[in-house]
Amino acid sequence: MTTEIDTIKESIYEKIAEINDENVLIAIQTIINNIENSKDYQITSKEDFSSYIKEWVKNM
């Protein structure tokens, strides 16, 4: 399980490193901070994550 998480983290870091738009990077950082502080730790599927992002954008 830890190996899978490390692989996913590495892949995410590689994708983020390709982003040049500061606003997008700030948005990603905010999402990550909110996920860490969220009571809902059940974000496991693409659909759930998409819903989370939509709600986050509404609250901005």
PDB file of N, CA, C and O in Angstrom:
ATOM      1  N   MET A   1       0.830  -1.197   0.000  1.00  0.00           N
ATOM      2  CA  MET A   1       0.000   0.000   0.000  1.00  0.00           C
ATOM      3  C   MET A   1       0.871   1.257   0.000  1.00  0.00           C
ATOM      4  O   MET A   1       0.593   2.192  -0.733  1.00  0.00           O
ATOM      5  N   THR A   2       1.900   1.285   0.812  1.00  0.00           N
ATOM      6  CA  THR A   2       2.774   2.450   0.875  1.00  0.00           C
ATOM      7  C   THR A   2       3.472   2.686  -0.452  1.00  0.00           C
ATOM      8  O   THR A   2       3.626   3.828  -0.889  1.00  0.00           O
ATOM      9  N   THR A   3       3.864   1.616  -1.124  1.00  0.00           N
ATOM     10  CA  THR A   3       4.514   1.744  -2.424  1.00  0.00           C
ATOM     11  C   THR A   3       3.564   2.368  -3.435  1.00  0.00           C
ATOM     12  O   THR A   3       3.964   3.222  -4.228  1.00  0.00           O
ATOM     13  N   GLU A   4       2.307   1.967  -3.406  1.00  0.00           N
ATOM     14  CA  GLU A   4       1.311   2.529  -4.314  1.00  0.00           C
ATOM     15  C   GLU A   4       1.121   4.016  -4.050  1.00  0.00           C
ATOM     16  O   GLU A   4       1.054   4.813  -4.993  1.00  0.00           O
ATOM     17  N   ILE A   5       1.051   4.399  -2.787  1.00  0.00           N
ATOM     18  CA  ILE A   5       0.873   5.804  -2.431  1.00  0.00           C
ATOM     19  C   ILE A   5       2.084   6.609  -2.872  1.00  0.00           C
ATOM     20  O   ILE A   5       1.943   7.699  -3.426  1.00  0.00           O
ATOM     21  N   ASP A   6       3.280   6.075  -2.657  1.00  0.00           N
ATOM     22  CA  ASP A   6       4.498   6.767  -3.080  1.00  0.00           C
ATOM     23  C   ASP A   6       4.528   6.958  -4.593  1.00  0.00           C
ATOM     24  O   ASP A   6       4.932   8.008  -5.091  1.00  0.00           O
ATOM     25  N   THR A   7       4.085   5.945  -5.331  1.00  0.00           N
ATOM     26  CA  THR A   7       4.037   6.033  -6.791  1.00  0.00           C
ATOM     27  C   THR A   7       3.044   7.103  -7.235  1.00  0.00           C
ATOM     28  O   THR A   7       3.332   7.896  -8.137  1.00  0.00           O
ATOM     29  N   ILE A   8       1.898   7.132  -6.591  1.00  0.00           N
ATOM     30  CA  ILE A   8       0.886   8.145  -6.917  1.00  0.00           C
ATOM     31  C   ILE A   8       1.416   9.540  -6.604  1.00  0.00           C
ATOM     32  O   ILE A   8       1.286  10.459  -7.416  1.00  0.00           O
ATOM     33  N   LYS A   9       2.042   9.706  -5.439  1.00  0.00           N
ATOM     34  CA  LYS A   9       2.607  11.009  -5.070  1.00  0.00           C
ATOM     35  C   LYS A   9       3.645  11.459  -6.090  1.00  0.00           C
ATOM     36  O   LYS A   9       3.658  12.617  -6.509  1.00  0.00           O
ATOM     37  N   GLU A  10       4.514  10.557  -6.479  1.00  0.00           N
ATOM     38  CA  GLU A  10       5.553  10.896  -7.461  1.00  0.00           C
ATOM     39  C   GLU A  10       4.938  11.348  -8.776  1.00  0.00           C
ATOM     40  O   GLU A  10       5.371  12.335  -9.377  1.00  0.00           O
ATOM     41  N   SER A  11       3.909  10.643  -9.216  1.00  0.00           N
ATOM     42  CA  SER A  11       3.225  10.994 -10.459  1.00  0.00           C
ATOM     43  C   SER A  11       2.582  12.378 -10.346  1.00  0.00           C
ATOM     44  O   SER A  11       2.662  13.187 -11.272  1.00  0.00           O
ATOM     45  N   ILE A  12       1.960  12.651  -9.211  1.00  0.00           N
ATOM     46  CA  ILE A  12       1.327  13.959  -8.998  1.00  0.00           C
ATOM     47  C   ILE A  12       2.377  15.059  -9.007  1.00  0.00           C
ATOM     48  O   ILE A  12       2.189  16.102  -9.635  1.00  0.00           O
ATOM     49  N   TYR A  13       3.492  14.843  -8.304  1.00  0.00           N
ATOM     50  CA  TYR A  13       4.558  15.855  -8.272  1.00  0.00           C
ATOM     51  C   TYR A  13       5.093  16.135  -9.670  1.00  0.00           C
ATOM     52  O   TYR A  13       5.369  17.285 -10.012  1.00  0.00           O
ATOM     53  N   GLU A  14       5.234  15.097 -10.490  1.00  0.00           N
ATOM     54  CA  GLU A  14       5.718  15.287 -11.859  1.00  0.00           C
ATOM     55  C   GLU A  14       4.743  16.134 -12.671  1.00  0.00           C
ATOM     56  O   GLU A  14       5.151  17.028 -13.420  1.00  0.00           O
ATOM     57  N   LYS A  15       3.448  15.865 -12.524  1.00  0.00           N
ATOM     58  CA  LYS A  15       2.433  16.637 -13.264  1.00  0.00           C
ATOM     59  C   LYS A  15       2.400  18.086 -12.788  1.00  0.00           C
ATOM     60  O   LYS A  15       2.303  19.010 -13.596  1.00  0.00           O
ATOM     61  N   ILE A  16       2.495  18.297 -11.479  1.00  0.00           N
ATOM     62  CA  ILE A  16       2.469  19.651 -10.935  1.00  0.00           C
ATOM     63  C   ILE A  16       3.690  20.437 -11.398  1.00  0.00           C
ATOM     64  O   ILE A  16       3.601  21.636 -11.681  1.00  0.00           O
ATOM     65  N   ALA A  17       4.830  19.783 -11.502  1.00  0.00           N
ATOM     66  CA  ALA A  17       6.059  20.447 -11.934  1.00  0.00           C
ATOM     67  C   ALA A  17       5.938  20.990 -13.362  1.00  0.00           C
ATOM     68  O   ALA A  17       6.641  21.936 -13.728  1.00  0.00           O
ATOM     69  N   GLU A  18       5.025  20.434 -14.152  1.00  0.00           N
ATOM     70  CA  GLU A  18       4.831  20.874 -15.528  1.00  0.00           C
ATOM     71  C   GLU A  18       3.939  22.123 -15.636  1.00  0.00           C
ATOM     72  O   GLU A  18       3.859  22.732 -16.692  1.00  0.00           O
ATOM     73  N   ILE A  19       3.299  22.516 -14.538  1.00  0.00           N
ATOM     74  CA  ILE A  19       2.359  23.640 -14.556  1.00  0.00           C
ATOM     75  C   ILE A  19       3.123  24.948 -14.382  1.00  0.00           C
ATOM     76  O   ILE A  19       3.910  25.099 -13.460  1.00  0.00           O
ATOM     77  N   ASN A  20       2.861  25.891 -15.275  1.00  0.00           N
ATOM     78  CA  ASN A  20       3.537  27.185 -15.233  1.00  0.00           C
ATOM     79  C   ASN A  20       2.634  28.318 -14.741  1.00  0.00           C
ATOM     80  O   ASN A  20       3.113  29.412 -14.487  1.00  0.00           O
ATOM     81  N   ASP A  21       1.351  28.077 -14.624  1.00  0.00           N
ATOM     82  CA  ASP A  21       0.391  29.102 -14.215  1.00  0.00           C
ATOM     83  C   ASP A  21       0.321  29.183 -12.688  1.00  0.00           C
ATOM     84  O   ASP A  21      -0.089  28.241 -12.017  1.00  0.00           O
ATOM     85  N   GLU A  22       0.727  30.337 -12.143  1.00  0.00           N
ATOM     86  CA  GLU A  22       0.769  30.503 -10.690  1.00  0.00           C
ATOM     87  C   GLU A  22      -0.610  30.348 -10.057  1.00  0.00           C
ATOM     88  O   GLU A  22      -0.746  29.781  -8.968  1.00  0.00           O
ATOM     89  N   ASN A  23      -1.654  30.819 -10.727  1.00  0.00           N
ATOM     90  CA  ASN A  23      -3.012  30.705 -10.185  1.00  0.00           C
ATOM     91  C   ASN A  23      -3.440  29.246 -10.059  1.00  0.00           C
ATOM     92  O   ASN A  23      -4.105  28.875  -9.092  1.00  0.00           O
ATOM     93  N   VAL A  24      -3.074  28.433 -11.018  1.00  0.00           N
ATOM     94  CA  VAL A  24      -3.395  27.007 -10.962  1.00  0.00           C
ATOM     95  C   VAL A  24      -2.647  26.358  -9.800  1.00  0.00           C
ATOM     96  O   VAL A  24      -3.204  25.555  -9.056  1.00  0.00           O
ATOM     97  N   LEU A  25      -1.394  26.723  -9.617  1.00  0.00           N
ATOM     98  CA  LEU A  25      -0.604  26.165  -8.516  1.00  0.00           C
ATOM     99  C   LEU A  25      -1.185  26.564  -7.160  1.00  0.00           C
ATOM    100  O   LEU A  25      -1.253  25.739  -6.245  1.00  0.00           O
ATOM    101  N   ILE A  26      -1.638  27.800  -7.045  1.00  0.00           N
ATOM    102  CA  ILE A  26      -2.270  28.250  -5.800  1.00  0.00           C
ATOM    103  C   ILE A  26      -3.562  27.474  -5.560  1.00  0.00           C
ATOM    104  O   ILE A  26      -3.854  27.061  -4.433  1.00  0.00           O
ATOM    105  N   ALA A  27      -4.331  27.246  -6.615  1.00  0.00           N
ATOM    106  CA  ALA A  27      -5.573  26.482  -6.490  1.00  0.00           C
ATOM    107  C   ALA A  27      -5.286  25.056  -6.038  1.00  0.00           C
ATOM    108  O   ALA A  27      -5.971  24.527  -5.160  1.00  0.00           O
ATOM    109  N   ILE A  28      -4.263  24.436  -6.606  1.00  0.00           N
ATOM    110  CA  ILE A  28      -3.892  23.070  -6.207  1.00  0.00           C
ATOM    111  C   ILE A  28      -3.475  23.048  -4.743  1.00  0.00           C
ATOM    112  O   ILE A  28      -3.879  22.164  -3.988  1.00  0.00           O
ATOM    113  N   GLN A  29      -2.689  24.018  -4.344  1.00  0.00           N
ATOM    114  CA  GLN A  29      -2.242  24.080  -2.949  1.00  0.00           C
ATOM    115  C   GLN A  29      -3.437  24.224  -2.012  1.00  0.00           C
ATOM    116  O   GLN A  29      -3.508  23.563  -0.976  1.00  0.00           O
ATOM    117  N   THR A  30      -4.393  25.068  -2.377  1.00  0.00           N
ATOM    118  CA  THR A  30      -5.584  25.262  -1.563  1.00  0.00           C
ATOM    119  C   THR A  30      -6.398  23.982  -1.463  1.00  0.00           C
ATOM    120  O   THR A  30      -6.873  23.623  -0.385  1.00  0.00           O
ATOM    121  N   ILE A  31      -6.555  23.285  -2.568  1.00  0.00           N
ATOM    122  CA  ILE A  31      -7.288  22.012  -2.563  1.00  0.00           C
ATOM    123  C   ILE A  31      -6.606  21.017  -1.632  1.00  0.00           C
ATOM    124  O   ILE A  31      -7.260  20.366  -0.813  1.00  0.00           O
ATOM    125  N   ILE A  32      -5.299  20.913  -1.745  1.00  0.00           N
ATOM    126  CA  ILE A  32      -4.559  19.968  -0.897  1.00  0.00           C
ATOM    127  C   ILE A  32      -4.734  20.331   0.571  1.00  0.00           C
ATOM    128  O   ILE A  32      -4.981  19.455   1.411  1.00  0.00           O
ATOM    129  N   ASN A  33      -4.612  21.605   0.899  1.00  0.00           N
ATOM    130  CA  ASN A  33      -4.781  22.035   2.285  1.00  0.00           C
ATOM    131  C   ASN A  33      -6.179  21.735   2.791  1.00  0.00           C
ATOM    132  O   ASN A  33      -6.352  21.315   3.937  1.00  0.00           O
ATOM    133  N   ASN A  34      -7.184  21.928   1.958  1.00  0.00           N
ATOM    134  CA  ASN A  34      -8.562  21.662   2.365  1.00  0.00           C
ATOM    135  C   ASN A  34      -8.837  20.174   2.501  1.00  0.00           C
ATOM    136  O   ASN A  34      -9.623  19.770   3.352  1.00  0.00           O
ATOM    137  N   ILE A  35      -8.233  19.355   1.676  1.00  0.00           N
ATOM    138  CA  ILE A  35      -8.407  17.905   1.798  1.00  0.00           C
ATOM    139  C   ILE A  35      -7.822  17.433   3.122  1.00  0.00           C
ATOM    140  O   ILE A  35      -8.423  16.639   3.831  1.00  0.00           O
ATOM    141  N   GLU A  36      -6.646  17.953   3.483  1.00  0.00           N
ATOM    142  CA  GLU A  36      -6.011  17.550   4.733  1.00  0.00           C
ATOM    143  C   GLU A  36      -6.869  17.936   5.932  1.00  0.00           C
ATOM    144  O   GLU A  36      -6.901  17.228   6.927  1.00  0.00           O
ATOM    145  N   ASN A  37      -7.574  19.059   5.843  1.00  0.00           N
ATOM    146  CA  ASN A  37      -8.381  19.541   6.958  1.00  0.00           C
ATOM    147  C   ASN A  37      -9.826  19.080   6.894  1.00  0.00           C
ATOM    148  O   ASN A  37     -10.595  19.354   7.805  1.00  0.00           O
ATOM    149  N   SER A  38     -10.174  18.399   5.840  1.00  0.00           N
ATOM    150  CA  SER A  38     -11.552  17.976   5.627  1.00  0.00           C
ATOM    151  C   SER A  38     -11.919  16.820   6.547  1.00  0.00           C
ATOM    152  O   SER A  38     -11.112  15.962   6.861  1.00  0.00           O
ATOM    153  N   LYS A  39     -13.184  16.797   6.963  1.00  0.00           N
ATOM    154  CA  LYS A  39     -13.685  15.676   7.752  1.00  0.00           C
ATOM    155  C   LYS A  39     -14.010  14.487   6.862  1.00  0.00           C
ATOM    156  O   LYS A  39     -14.132  13.377   7.322  1.00  0.00           O
ATOM    157  N   ASP A  40     -14.185  14.751   5.578  1.00  0.00           N
ATOM    158  CA  ASP A  40     -14.557  13.702   4.627  1.00  0.00           C
ATOM    159  C   ASP A  40     -13.293  13.106   4.012  1.00  0.00           C
ATOM    160  O   ASP A  40     -12.678  13.683   3.130  1.00  0.00           O
ATOM    161  N   TYR A  41     -12.891  11.942   4.487  1.00  0.00           N
ATOM    162  CA  TYR A  41     -11.700  11.277   3.965  1.00  0.00           C
ATOM    163  C   TYR A  41     -12.073  10.188   2.958  1.00  0.00           C
ATOM    164  O   TYR A  41     -11.284   9.321   2.667  1.00  0.00           O
ATOM    165  N   GLN A  42     -13.266  10.269   2.421  1.00  0.00           N
ATOM    166  CA  GLN A  42     -13.763   9.232   1.525  1.00  0.00           C
ATOM    167  C   GLN A  42     -13.602   9.594   0.060  1.00  0.00           C
ATOM    168  O   GLN A  42     -14.276   9.038  -0.784  1.00  0.00           O
ATOM    169  N   ILE A  43     -12.738  10.531  -0.266  1.00  0.00           N
ATOM    170  CA  ILE A  43     -12.536  10.908  -1.668  1.00  0.00           C
ATOM    171  C   ILE A  43     -11.651   9.848  -2.307  1.00  0.00           C
ATOM    172  O   ILE A  43     -10.441   9.851  -2.144  1.00  0.00           O
ATOM    173  N   THR A  44     -12.289   8.921  -2.991  1.00  0.00           N
ATOM    174  CA  THR A  44     -11.533   7.790  -3.530  1.00  0.00           C
ATOM    175  C   THR A  44     -11.678   7.634  -5.032  1.00  0.00           C
ATOM    176  O   THR A  44     -10.869   6.979  -5.656  1.00  0.00           O
ATOM    177  N   SER A  45     -12.691   8.230  -5.606  1.00  0.00           N
ATOM    178  CA  SER A  45     -12.889   8.047  -7.037  1.00  0.00           C
ATOM    179  C   SER A  45     -12.785   9.371  -7.764  1.00  0.00           C
ATOM    180  O   SER A  45     -12.856  10.439  -7.165  1.00  0.00           O
ATOM    181  N   LYS A  46     -12.616   9.306  -9.067  1.00  0.00           N
ATOM    182  CA  LYS A  46     -12.521  10.510  -9.885  1.00  0.00           C
ATOM    183  C   LYS A  46     -13.787  11.346  -9.734  1.00  0.00           C
ATOM    184  O   LYS A  46     -13.725  12.561  -9.630  1.00  0.00           O
ATOM    185  N   GLU A  47     -14.931  10.696  -9.691  1.00  0.00           N
ATOM    186  CA  GLU A  47     -16.197  11.402  -9.573  1.00  0.00           C
ATOM    187  C   GLU A  47     -16.266  12.150  -8.240  1.00  0.00           C
ATOM    188  O   GLU A  47     -16.665  13.298  -8.186  1.00  0.00           O
ATOM    189  N   ASP A  48     -15.859  11.507  -7.145  1.00  0.00           N
ATOM    190  CA  ASP A  48     -15.872  12.161  -5.846  1.00  0.00           C
ATOM    191  C   ASP A  48     -14.941  13.367  -5.846  1.00  0.00           C
ATOM    192  O   ASP A  48     -15.270  14.418  -5.311  1.00  0.00           O
ATOM    193  N   PHE A  49     -13.765  13.233  -6.431  1.00  0.00           N
ATOM    194  CA  PHE A  49     -12.809  14.323  -6.463  1.00  0.00           C
ATOM    195  C   PHE A  49     -13.330  15.466  -7.316  1.00  0.00           C
ATOM    196  O   PHE A  49     -13.188  16.629  -6.955  1.00  0.00           O
ATOM    197  N   SER A  50     -13.971  15.150  -8.411  1.00  0.00           N
ATOM    198  CA  SER A  50     -14.557  16.186  -9.266  1.00  0.00           C
ATOM    199  C   SER A  50     -15.629  16.958  -8.510  1.00  0.00           C
ATOM    200  O   SER A  50     -15.708  18.187  -8.599  1.00  0.00           O
ATOM    201  N   SER A  51     -16.438  16.263  -7.761  1.00  0.00           N
ATOM    202  CA  SER A  51     -17.468  16.922  -6.955  1.00  0.00           C
ATOM    203  C   SER A  51     -16.834  17.831  -5.916  1.00  0.00           C
ATOM    204  O   SER A  51     -17.308  18.940  -5.677  1.00  0.00           O
ATOM    205  N   TYR A  52     -15.760  17.345  -5.322  1.00  0.00           N
ATOM    206  CA  TYR A  52     -15.045  18.148  -4.324  1.00  0.00           C
ATOM    207  C   TYR A  52     -14.528  19.438  -4.959  1.00  0.00           C
ATOM    208  O   TYR A  52     -14.681  20.521  -4.394  1.00  0.00           O
ATOM    209  N   ILE A  53     -13.933  19.357  -6.137  1.00  0.00           N
ATOM    210  CA  ILE A  53     -13.401  20.536  -6.813  1.00  0.00           C
ATOM    211  C   ILE A  53     -14.527  21.501  -7.167  1.00  0.00           C
ATOM    212  O   ILE A  53     -14.390  22.707  -6.997  1.00  0.00           O
ATOM    213  N   LYS A  54     -15.667  20.977  -7.645  1.00  0.00           N
ATOM    214  CA  LYS A  54     -16.795  21.842  -7.989  1.00  0.00           C
ATOM    215  C   LYS A  54     -17.275  22.607  -6.766  1.00  0.00           C
ATOM    216  O   LYS A  54     -17.550  23.800  -6.841  1.00  0.00           O
ATOM    217  N   GLU A  55     -17.370  21.935  -5.630  1.00  0.00           N
ATOM    218  CA  GLU A  55     -17.800  22.607  -4.398  1.00  0.00           C
ATOM    219  C   GLU A  55     -16.772  23.634  -3.960  1.00  0.00           C
ATOM    220  O   GLU A  55     -17.126  24.713  -3.507  1.00  0.00           O
ATOM    221  N   TRP A  56     -15.500  23.308  -4.122  1.00  0.00           N
ATOM    222  CA  TRP A  56     -14.429  24.225  -3.736  1.00  0.00           C
ATOM    223  C   TRP A  56     -14.504  25.502  -4.582  1.00  0.00           C
ATOM    224  O   TRP A  56     -14.384  26.604  -4.068  1.00  0.00           O
ATOM    225  N   VAL A  57     -14.747  25.344  -5.882  1.00  0.00           N
ATOM    226  CA  VAL A  57     -14.836  26.502  -6.780  1.00  0.00           C
ATOM    227  C   VAL A  57     -16.043  27.356  -6.406  1.00  0.00           C
ATOM    228  O   VAL A  57     -15.953  28.588  -6.400  1.00  0.00           O
ATOM    229  N   LYS A  58     -17.164  26.734  -6.066  1.00  0.00           N
ATOM    230  CA  LYS A  58     -18.351  27.489  -5.673  1.00  0.00           C
ATOM    231  C   LYS A  58     -18.067  28.347  -4.435  1.00  0.00           C
ATOM    232  O   LYS A  58     -18.598  29.441  -4.303  1.00  0.00           O
ATOM    233  N   ASN A  59     -17.254  27.824  -3.525  1.00  0.00           N
ATOM    234  CA  ASN A  59     -16.973  28.521  -2.279  1.00  0.00           C
ATOM    235  C   ASN A  59     -15.917  29.615  -2.412  1.00  0.00           C
ATOM    236  O   ASN A  59     -15.669  30.340  -1.449  1.00  0.00           O
ATOM    237  N   MET A  60     -15.306  29.733  -3.569  1.00  0.00           N
ATOM    238  CA  MET A  60     -14.249  30.738  -3.741  1.00  0.00           C
ATOM    239  C   MET A  60     -14.813  32.120  -3.901  1.00  0.00           C
ATOM    240  O   MET A  60     -15.729  32.453  -4.447  1.00  0.00           O
TER     241      MET A  60
END
